[in-house]
XYZ file of C-alpha atoms in Angstrom:
62
model
C 9.086 -19.481 37.325
C 7.287 -22.788 37.704
C 4.292 -21.378 35.781
C 6.565 -20.441 32.891
C 8.009 -23.961 32.687
C 4.496 -25.423 32.762
C 3.435 -23.036 30.006
C 6.286 -24.047 27.715
C 5.652 -27.752 28.370
C 2.068 -27.159 27.267
C 3.260 -25.309 24.176
C 5.586 -28.186 23.289
C 2.751 -30.672 23.753
C 0.354 -28.701 21.554
C 3.050 -28.049 18.926
C 3.172 -31.769 18.207
C -0.568 -31.811 17.433
C -0.300 -29.278 14.606
C -0.871 -30.618 11.109
C 1.069 -28.526 8.624
C -0.070 -28.218 4.993
C 2.033 -29.793 2.284
C 4.428 -27.636 0.300
C 2.342 -28.106 -2.860
C -0.745 -26.728 -1.105
C 1.155 -23.734 0.306
C 2.586 -22.878 -3.118
C -0.831 -23.181 -4.800
C -2.537 -20.982 -2.219
C 0.266 -18.418 -2.393
C -0.124 -18.198 -6.167
C -3.879 -17.734 -5.789
C -3.413 -14.941 -3.232
C -0.853 -13.175 -5.429
C -3.146 -13.451 -8.455
C -6.053 -11.939 -6.505
C -3.840 -9.106 -5.237
C -2.627 -8.367 -8.775
C -6.176 -8.382 -10.186
C -7.476 -6.020 -7.494
C -4.438 -3.765 -7.920
C -5.082 -3.471 -11.660
C -8.799 -2.926 -11.003
C -8.083 -0.153 -8.474
C -5.577 1.475 -10.820
C -8.165 1.396 -13.606
C -10.766 3.032 -11.375
C -8.216 5.669 -10.407
C -7.560 6.476 -14.052
C -11.293 6.546 -14.795
C -12.122 8.930 -11.969
C -9.097 11.082 -12.734
C -10.290 11.367 -16.330
C -13.807 12.281 -15.219
C -12.527 14.927 -12.815
C -10.238 16.374 -15.486
C -13.201 16.568 -17.857
C -14.984 18.737 -15.330
C -11.778 20.715 -14.634
C -11.759 19.725 -10.974
C -8.206 18.308 -11.055
C -5.100 19.299 -13.028
């Protein structure tokens, strides 16, 4: 039990040393991540349509 108390005291001590990013930075980085995800999703969808069209041309897929 004593080890658990010591652990949580250490956690509390380290928690105070954390430097959190500002809200503006978090919002900007979130927007960048979402934009990248959207771009890669559209890119993957485009490749899917391309390959589906190629396979249909060769009658390999309905």
